[in-house]
PDB file of N, CA and C and ligand atoms in Angstrom:
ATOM      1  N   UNK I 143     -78.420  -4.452 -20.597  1.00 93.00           N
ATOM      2  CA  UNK I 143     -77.382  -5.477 -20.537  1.00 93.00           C
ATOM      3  C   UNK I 143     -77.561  -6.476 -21.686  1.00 93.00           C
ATOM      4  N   UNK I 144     -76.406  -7.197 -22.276  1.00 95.00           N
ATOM      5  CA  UNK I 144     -76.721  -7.789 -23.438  1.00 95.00           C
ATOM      6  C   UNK I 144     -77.221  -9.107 -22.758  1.00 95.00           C
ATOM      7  N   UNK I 145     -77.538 -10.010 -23.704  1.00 95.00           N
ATOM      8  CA  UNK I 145     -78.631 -11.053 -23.260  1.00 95.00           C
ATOM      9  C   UNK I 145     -77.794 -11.669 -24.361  1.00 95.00           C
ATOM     10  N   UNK I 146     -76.872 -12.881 -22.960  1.00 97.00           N
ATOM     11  CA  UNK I 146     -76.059 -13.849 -23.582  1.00 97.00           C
ATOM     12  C   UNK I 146     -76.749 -15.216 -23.493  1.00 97.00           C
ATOM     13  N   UNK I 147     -77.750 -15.408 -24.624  1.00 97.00           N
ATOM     14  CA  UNK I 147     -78.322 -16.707 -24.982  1.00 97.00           C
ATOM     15  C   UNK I 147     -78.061 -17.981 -25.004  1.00 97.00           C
ATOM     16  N   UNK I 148     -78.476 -18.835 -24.622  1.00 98.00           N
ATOM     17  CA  UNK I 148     -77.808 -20.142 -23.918  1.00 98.00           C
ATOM     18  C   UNK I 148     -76.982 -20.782 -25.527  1.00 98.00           C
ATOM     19  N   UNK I 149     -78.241 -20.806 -26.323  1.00 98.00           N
ATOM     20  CA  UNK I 149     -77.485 -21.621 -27.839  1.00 98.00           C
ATOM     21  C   UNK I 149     -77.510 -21.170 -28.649  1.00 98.00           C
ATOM     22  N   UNK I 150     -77.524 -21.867 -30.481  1.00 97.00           N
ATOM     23  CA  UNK I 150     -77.359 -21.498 -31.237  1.00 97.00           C
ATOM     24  C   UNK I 150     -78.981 -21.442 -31.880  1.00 97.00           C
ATOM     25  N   UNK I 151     -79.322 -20.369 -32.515  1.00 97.00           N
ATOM     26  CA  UNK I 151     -80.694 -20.608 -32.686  1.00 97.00           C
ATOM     27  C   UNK I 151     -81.035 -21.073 -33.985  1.00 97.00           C
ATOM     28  N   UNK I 152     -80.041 -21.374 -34.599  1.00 97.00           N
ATOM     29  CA  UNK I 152     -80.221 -22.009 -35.423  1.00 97.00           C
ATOM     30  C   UNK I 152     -79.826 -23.818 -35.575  1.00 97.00           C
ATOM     31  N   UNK I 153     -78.795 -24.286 -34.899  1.00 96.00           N
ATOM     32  CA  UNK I 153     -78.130 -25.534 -34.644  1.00 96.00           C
ATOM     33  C   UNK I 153     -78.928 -26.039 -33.151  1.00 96.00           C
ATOM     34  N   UNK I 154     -79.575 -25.169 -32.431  1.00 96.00           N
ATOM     35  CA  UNK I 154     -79.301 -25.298 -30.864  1.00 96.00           C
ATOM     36  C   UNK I 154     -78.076 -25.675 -30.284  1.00 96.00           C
ATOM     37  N   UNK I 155     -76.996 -25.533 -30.699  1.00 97.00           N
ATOM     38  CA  UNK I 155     -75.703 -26.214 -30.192  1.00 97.00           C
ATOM     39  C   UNK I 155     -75.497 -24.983 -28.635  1.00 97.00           C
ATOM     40  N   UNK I 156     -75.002 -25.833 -28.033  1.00 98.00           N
ATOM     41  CA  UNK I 156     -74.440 -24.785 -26.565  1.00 98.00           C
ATOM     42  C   UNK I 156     -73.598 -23.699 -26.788  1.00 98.00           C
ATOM     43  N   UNK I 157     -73.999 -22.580 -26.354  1.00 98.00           N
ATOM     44  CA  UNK I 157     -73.216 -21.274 -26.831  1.00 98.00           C
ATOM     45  C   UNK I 157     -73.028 -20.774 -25.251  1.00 98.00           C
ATOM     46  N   UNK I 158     -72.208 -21.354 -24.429  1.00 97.00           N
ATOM     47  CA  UNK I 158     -71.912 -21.145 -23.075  1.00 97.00           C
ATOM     48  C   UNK I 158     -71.095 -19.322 -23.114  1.00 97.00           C
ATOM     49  N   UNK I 159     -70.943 -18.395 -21.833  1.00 96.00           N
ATOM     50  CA  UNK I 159     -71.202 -17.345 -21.896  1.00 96.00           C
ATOM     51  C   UNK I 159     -69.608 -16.655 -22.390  1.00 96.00           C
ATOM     52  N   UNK I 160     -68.417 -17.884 -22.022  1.00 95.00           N
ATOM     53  CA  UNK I 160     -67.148 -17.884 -22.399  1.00 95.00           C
ATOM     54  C   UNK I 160     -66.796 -18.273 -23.661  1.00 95.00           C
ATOM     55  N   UNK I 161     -68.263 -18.641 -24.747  1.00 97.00           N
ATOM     56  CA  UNK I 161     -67.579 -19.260 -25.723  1.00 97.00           C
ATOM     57  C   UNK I 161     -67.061 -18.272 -26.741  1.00 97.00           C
ATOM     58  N   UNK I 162     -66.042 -18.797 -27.637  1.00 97.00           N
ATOM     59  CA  UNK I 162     -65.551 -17.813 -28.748  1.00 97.00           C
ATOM     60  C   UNK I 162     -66.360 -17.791 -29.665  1.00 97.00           C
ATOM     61  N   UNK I 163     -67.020 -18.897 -29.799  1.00 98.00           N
ATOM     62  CA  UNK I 163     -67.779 -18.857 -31.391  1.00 98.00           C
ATOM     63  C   UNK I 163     -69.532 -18.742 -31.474  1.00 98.00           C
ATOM     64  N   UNK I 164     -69.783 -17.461 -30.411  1.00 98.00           N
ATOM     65  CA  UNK I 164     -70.768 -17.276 -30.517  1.00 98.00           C
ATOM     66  C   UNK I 164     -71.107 -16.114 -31.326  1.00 98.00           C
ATOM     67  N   UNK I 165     -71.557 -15.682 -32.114  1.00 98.00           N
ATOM     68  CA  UNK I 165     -72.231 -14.779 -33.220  1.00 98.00           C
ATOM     69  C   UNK I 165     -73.239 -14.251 -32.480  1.00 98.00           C
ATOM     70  N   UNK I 166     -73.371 -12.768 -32.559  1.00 98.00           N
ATOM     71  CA  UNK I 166     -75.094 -11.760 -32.670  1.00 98.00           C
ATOM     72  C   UNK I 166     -75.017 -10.791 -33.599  1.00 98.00           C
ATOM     73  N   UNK I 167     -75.895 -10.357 -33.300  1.00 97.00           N
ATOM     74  CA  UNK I 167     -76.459  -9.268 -34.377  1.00 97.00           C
ATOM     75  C   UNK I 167     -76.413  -8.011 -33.149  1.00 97.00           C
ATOM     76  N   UNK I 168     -76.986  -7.170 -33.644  1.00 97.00           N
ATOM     77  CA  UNK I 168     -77.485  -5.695 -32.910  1.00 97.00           C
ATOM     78  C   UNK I 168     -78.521  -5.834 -32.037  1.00 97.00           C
ATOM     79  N   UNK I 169     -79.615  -6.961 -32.474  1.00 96.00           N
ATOM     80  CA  UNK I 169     -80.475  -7.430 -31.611  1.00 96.00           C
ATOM     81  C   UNK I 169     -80.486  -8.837 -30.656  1.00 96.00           C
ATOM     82  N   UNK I 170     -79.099  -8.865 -30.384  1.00 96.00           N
ATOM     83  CA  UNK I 170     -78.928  -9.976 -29.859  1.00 96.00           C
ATOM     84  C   UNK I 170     -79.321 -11.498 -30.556  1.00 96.00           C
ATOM     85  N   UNK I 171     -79.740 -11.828 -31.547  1.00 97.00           N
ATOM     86  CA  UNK I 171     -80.058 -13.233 -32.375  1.00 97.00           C
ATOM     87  C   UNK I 171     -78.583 -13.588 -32.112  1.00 97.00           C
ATOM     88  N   UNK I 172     -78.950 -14.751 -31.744  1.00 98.00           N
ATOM     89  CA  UNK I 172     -77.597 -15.831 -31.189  1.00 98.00           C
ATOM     90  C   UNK I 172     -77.271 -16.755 -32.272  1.00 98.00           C
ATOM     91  N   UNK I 173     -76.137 -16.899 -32.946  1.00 98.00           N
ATOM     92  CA  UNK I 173     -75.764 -18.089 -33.868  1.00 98.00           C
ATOM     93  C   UNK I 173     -74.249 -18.198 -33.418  1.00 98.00           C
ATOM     94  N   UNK I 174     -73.825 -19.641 -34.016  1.00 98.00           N
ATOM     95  CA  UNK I 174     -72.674 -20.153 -33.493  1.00 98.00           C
ATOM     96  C   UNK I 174     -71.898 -19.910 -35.118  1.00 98.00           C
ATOM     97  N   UNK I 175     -70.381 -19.948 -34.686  1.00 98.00           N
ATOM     98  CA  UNK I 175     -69.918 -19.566 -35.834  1.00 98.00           C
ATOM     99  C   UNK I 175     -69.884 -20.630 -37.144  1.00 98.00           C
ATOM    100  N   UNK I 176     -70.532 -21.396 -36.884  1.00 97.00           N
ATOM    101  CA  UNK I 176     -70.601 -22.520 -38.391  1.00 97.00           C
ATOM    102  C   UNK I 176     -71.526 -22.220 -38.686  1.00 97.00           C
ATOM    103  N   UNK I 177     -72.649 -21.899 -38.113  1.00 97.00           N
ATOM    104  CA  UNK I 177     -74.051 -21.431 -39.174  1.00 97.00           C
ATOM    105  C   UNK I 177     -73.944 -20.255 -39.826  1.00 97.00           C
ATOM    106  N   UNK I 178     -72.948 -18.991 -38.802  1.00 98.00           N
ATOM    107  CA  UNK I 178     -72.618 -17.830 -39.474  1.00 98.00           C
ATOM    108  C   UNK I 178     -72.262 -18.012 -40.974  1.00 98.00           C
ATOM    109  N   UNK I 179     -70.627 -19.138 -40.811  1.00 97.00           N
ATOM    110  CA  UNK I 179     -70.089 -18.913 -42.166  1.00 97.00           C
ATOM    111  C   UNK I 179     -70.458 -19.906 -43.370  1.00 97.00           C
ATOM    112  N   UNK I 180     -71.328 -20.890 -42.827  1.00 97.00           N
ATOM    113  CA  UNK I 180     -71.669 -21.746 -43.981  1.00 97.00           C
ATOM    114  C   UNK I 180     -73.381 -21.956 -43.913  1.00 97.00           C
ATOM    115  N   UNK I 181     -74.576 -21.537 -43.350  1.00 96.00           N
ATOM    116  CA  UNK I 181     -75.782 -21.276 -43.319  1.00 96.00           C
ATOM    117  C   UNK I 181     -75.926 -19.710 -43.456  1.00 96.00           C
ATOM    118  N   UNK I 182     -75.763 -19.055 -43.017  1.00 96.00           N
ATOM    119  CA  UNK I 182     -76.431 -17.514 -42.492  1.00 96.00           C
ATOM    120  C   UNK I 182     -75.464 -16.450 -43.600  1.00 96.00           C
ATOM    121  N   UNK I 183     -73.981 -16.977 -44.089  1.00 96.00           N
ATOM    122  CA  UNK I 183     -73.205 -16.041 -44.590  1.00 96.00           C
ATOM    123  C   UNK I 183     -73.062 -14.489 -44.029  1.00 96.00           C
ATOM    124  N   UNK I 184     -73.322 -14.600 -42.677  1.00 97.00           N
ATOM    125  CA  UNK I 184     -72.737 -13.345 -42.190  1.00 97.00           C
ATOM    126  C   UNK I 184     -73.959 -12.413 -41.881  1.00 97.00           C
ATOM    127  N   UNK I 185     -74.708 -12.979 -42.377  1.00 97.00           N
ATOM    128  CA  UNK I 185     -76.242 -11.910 -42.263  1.00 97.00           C
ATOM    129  C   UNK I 185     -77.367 -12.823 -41.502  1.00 97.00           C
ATOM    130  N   UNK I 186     -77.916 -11.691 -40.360  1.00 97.00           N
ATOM    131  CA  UNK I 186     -78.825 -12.060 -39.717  1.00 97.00           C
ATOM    132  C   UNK I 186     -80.372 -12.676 -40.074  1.00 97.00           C
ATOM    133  N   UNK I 187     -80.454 -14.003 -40.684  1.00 95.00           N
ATOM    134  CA  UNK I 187     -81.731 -14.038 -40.791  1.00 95.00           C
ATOM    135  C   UNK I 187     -83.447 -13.326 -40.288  1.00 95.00           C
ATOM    136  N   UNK I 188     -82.634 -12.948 -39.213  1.00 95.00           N
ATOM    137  CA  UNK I 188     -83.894 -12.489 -38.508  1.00 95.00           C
ATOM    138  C   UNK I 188     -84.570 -10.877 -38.420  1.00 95.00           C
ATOM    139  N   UNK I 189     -82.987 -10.286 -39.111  1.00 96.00           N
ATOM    140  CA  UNK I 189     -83.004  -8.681 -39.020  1.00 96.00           C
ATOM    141  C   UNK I 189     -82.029  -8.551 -40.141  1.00 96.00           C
ATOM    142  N   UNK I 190     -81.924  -8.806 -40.843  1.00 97.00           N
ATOM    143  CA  UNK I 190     -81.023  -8.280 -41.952  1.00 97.00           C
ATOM    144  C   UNK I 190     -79.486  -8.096 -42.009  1.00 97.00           C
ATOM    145  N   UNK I 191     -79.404  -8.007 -40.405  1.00 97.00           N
ATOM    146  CA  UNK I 191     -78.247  -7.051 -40.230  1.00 97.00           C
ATOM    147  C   UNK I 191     -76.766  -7.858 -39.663  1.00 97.00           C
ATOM    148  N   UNK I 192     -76.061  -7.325 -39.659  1.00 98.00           N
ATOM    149  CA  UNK I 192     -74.365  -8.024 -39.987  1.00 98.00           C
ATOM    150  C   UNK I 192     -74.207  -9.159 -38.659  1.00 98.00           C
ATOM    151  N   UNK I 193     -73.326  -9.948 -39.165  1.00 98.00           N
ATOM    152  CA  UNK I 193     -72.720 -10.617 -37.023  1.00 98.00           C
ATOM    153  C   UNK I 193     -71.585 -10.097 -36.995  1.00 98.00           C
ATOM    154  N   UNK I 194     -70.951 -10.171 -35.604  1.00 98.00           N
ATOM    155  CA  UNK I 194     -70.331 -10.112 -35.111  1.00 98.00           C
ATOM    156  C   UNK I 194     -69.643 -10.556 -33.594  1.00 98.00           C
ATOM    157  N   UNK I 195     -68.649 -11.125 -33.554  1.00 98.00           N
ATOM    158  CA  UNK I 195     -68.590 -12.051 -32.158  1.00 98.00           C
ATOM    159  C   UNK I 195     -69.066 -11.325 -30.893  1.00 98.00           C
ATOM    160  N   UNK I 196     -69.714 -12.347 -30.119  1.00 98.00           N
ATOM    161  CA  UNK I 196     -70.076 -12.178 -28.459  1.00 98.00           C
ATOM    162  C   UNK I 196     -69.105 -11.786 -28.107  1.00 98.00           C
ATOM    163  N   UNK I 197     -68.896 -10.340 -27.202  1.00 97.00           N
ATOM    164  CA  UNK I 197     -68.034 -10.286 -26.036  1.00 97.00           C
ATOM    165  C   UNK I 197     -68.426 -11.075 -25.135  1.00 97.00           C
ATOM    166  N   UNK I 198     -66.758 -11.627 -24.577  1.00 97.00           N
ATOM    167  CA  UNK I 198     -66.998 -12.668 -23.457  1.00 97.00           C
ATOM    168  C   UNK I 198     -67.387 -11.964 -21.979  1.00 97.00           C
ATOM    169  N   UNK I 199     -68.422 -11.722 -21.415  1.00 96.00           N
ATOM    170  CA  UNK I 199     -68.776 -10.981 -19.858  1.00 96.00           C
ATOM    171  C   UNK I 199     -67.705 -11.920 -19.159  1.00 96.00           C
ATOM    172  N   UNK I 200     -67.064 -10.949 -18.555  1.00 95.00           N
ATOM    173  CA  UNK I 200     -66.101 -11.815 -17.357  1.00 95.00           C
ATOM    174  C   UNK I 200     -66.322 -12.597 -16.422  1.00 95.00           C
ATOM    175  N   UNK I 201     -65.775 -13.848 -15.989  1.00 94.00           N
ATOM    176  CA  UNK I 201     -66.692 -13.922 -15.071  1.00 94.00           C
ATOM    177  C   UNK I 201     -67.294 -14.172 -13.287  1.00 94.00           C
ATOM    178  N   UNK I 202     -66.492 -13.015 -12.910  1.00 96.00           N
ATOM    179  CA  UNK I 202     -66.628 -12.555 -11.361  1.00 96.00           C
ATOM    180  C   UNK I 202     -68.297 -11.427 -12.334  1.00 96.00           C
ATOM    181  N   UNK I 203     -68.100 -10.938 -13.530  1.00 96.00           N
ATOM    182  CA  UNK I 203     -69.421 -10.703 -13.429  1.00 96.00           C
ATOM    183  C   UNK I 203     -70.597 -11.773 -14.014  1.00 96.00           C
ATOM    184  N   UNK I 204     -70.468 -12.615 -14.240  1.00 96.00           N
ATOM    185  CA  UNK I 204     -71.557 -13.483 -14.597  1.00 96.00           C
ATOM    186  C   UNK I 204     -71.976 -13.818 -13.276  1.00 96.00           C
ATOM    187  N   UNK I 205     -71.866 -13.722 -12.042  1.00 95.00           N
ATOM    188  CA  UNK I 205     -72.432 -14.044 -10.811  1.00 95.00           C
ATOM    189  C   UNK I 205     -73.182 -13.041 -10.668  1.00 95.00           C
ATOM    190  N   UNK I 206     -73.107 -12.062 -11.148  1.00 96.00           N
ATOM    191  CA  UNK I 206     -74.003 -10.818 -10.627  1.00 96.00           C
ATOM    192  C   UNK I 206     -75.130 -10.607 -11.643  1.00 96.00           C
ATOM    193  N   UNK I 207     -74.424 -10.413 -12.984  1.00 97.00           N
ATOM    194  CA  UNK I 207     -74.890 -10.515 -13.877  1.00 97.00           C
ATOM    195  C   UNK I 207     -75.410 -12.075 -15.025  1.00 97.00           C
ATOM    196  N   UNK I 208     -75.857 -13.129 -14.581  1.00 96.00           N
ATOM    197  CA  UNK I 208     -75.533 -14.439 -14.959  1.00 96.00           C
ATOM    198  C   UNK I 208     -76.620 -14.059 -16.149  1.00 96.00           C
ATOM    199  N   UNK I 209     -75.758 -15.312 -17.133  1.00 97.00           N
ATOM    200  CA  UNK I 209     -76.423 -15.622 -18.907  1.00 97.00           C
ATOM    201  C   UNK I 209     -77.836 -15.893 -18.374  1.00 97.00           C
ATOM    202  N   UNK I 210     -78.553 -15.309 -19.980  1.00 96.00           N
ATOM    203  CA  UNK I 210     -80.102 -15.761 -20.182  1.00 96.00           C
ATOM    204  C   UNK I 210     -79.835 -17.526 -20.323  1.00 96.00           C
ATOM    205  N   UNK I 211     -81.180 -18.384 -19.498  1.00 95.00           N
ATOM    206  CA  UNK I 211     -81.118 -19.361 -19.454  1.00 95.00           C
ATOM    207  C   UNK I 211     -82.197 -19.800 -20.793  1.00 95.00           C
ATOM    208  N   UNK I 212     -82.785 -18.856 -21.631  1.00 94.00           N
ATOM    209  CA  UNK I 212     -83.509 -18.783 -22.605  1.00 94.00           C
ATOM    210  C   UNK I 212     -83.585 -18.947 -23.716  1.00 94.00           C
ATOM    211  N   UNK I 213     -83.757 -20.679 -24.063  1.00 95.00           N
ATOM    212  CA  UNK I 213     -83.369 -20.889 -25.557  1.00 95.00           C
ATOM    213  C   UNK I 213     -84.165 -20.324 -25.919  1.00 95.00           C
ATOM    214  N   UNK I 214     -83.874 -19.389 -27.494  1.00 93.00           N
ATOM    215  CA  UNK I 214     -84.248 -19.457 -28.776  1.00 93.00           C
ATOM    216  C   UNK I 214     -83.654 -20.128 -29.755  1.00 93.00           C
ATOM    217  N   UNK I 215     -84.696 -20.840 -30.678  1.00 94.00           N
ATOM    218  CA  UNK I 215     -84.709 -21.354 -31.791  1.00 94.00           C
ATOM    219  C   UNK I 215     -85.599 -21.495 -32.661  1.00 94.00           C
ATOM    220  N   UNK I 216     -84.672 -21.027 -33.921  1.00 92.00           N
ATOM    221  CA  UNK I 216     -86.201 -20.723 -35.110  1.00 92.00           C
ATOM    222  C   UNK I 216     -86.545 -22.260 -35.504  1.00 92.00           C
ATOM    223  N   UNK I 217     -87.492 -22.115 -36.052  1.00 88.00           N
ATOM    224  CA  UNK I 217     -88.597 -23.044 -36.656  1.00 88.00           C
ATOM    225  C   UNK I 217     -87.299 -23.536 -37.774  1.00 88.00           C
ATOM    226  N   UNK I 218     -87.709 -22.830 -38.843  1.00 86.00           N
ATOM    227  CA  UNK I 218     -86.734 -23.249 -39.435  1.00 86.00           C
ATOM    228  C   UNK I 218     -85.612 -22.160 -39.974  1.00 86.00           C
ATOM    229  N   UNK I 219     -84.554 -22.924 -39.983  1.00 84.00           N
ATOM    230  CA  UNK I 219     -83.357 -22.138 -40.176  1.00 84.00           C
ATOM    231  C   UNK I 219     -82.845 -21.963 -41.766  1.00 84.00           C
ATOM    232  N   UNK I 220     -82.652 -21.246 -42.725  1.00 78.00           N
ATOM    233  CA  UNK I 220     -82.165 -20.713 -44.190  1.00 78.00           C
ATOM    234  C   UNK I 220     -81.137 -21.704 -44.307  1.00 78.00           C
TER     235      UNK I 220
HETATM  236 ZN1  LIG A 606     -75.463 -23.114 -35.200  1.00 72.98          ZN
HETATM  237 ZN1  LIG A 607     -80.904 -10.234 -35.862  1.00 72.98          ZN
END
């Protein structure tokens, strides 16, 4: 199951499980879409590899299935 991360791990800003402007990678690294397009340029600091927006989990399933309550955040961010 994907592992919808509370924030931005780079801003810590709130990346709630409905939001639009949450960014991952393939490995789930969580960024919000302003670090995407003006820090990160589209590429995953952490893995190399591309973003692309969070699907939003619906949510009659977030009760079953509820978001990781698990910030990550890097040390420092590029
Ligand atoms: Zn951010
Ligand atoms: Zn990554």
């Amino acid at each position: 199951m994907l592992d919808l991360r509370p924030g931005c791990e780079c801003c810590d800003r709130d990346l709630p499980p409905d939001s639009p402007d949450a960014m991952i990678c393939t490995y789930e690294c969580t960024w919000c879409r302003d670090c995407v397009d003006n820090v990160l340029h589209g590429v995953c600091p952490n893995c190399g590899g591309n973003l692309q927006p969070r699907p939003i989990r619906p949510a009659e399933l977030l009760a079953t299935n509820p978001a990781s309550t698990q910030r990550v955040v890097r040390e420092h961010c590029p």
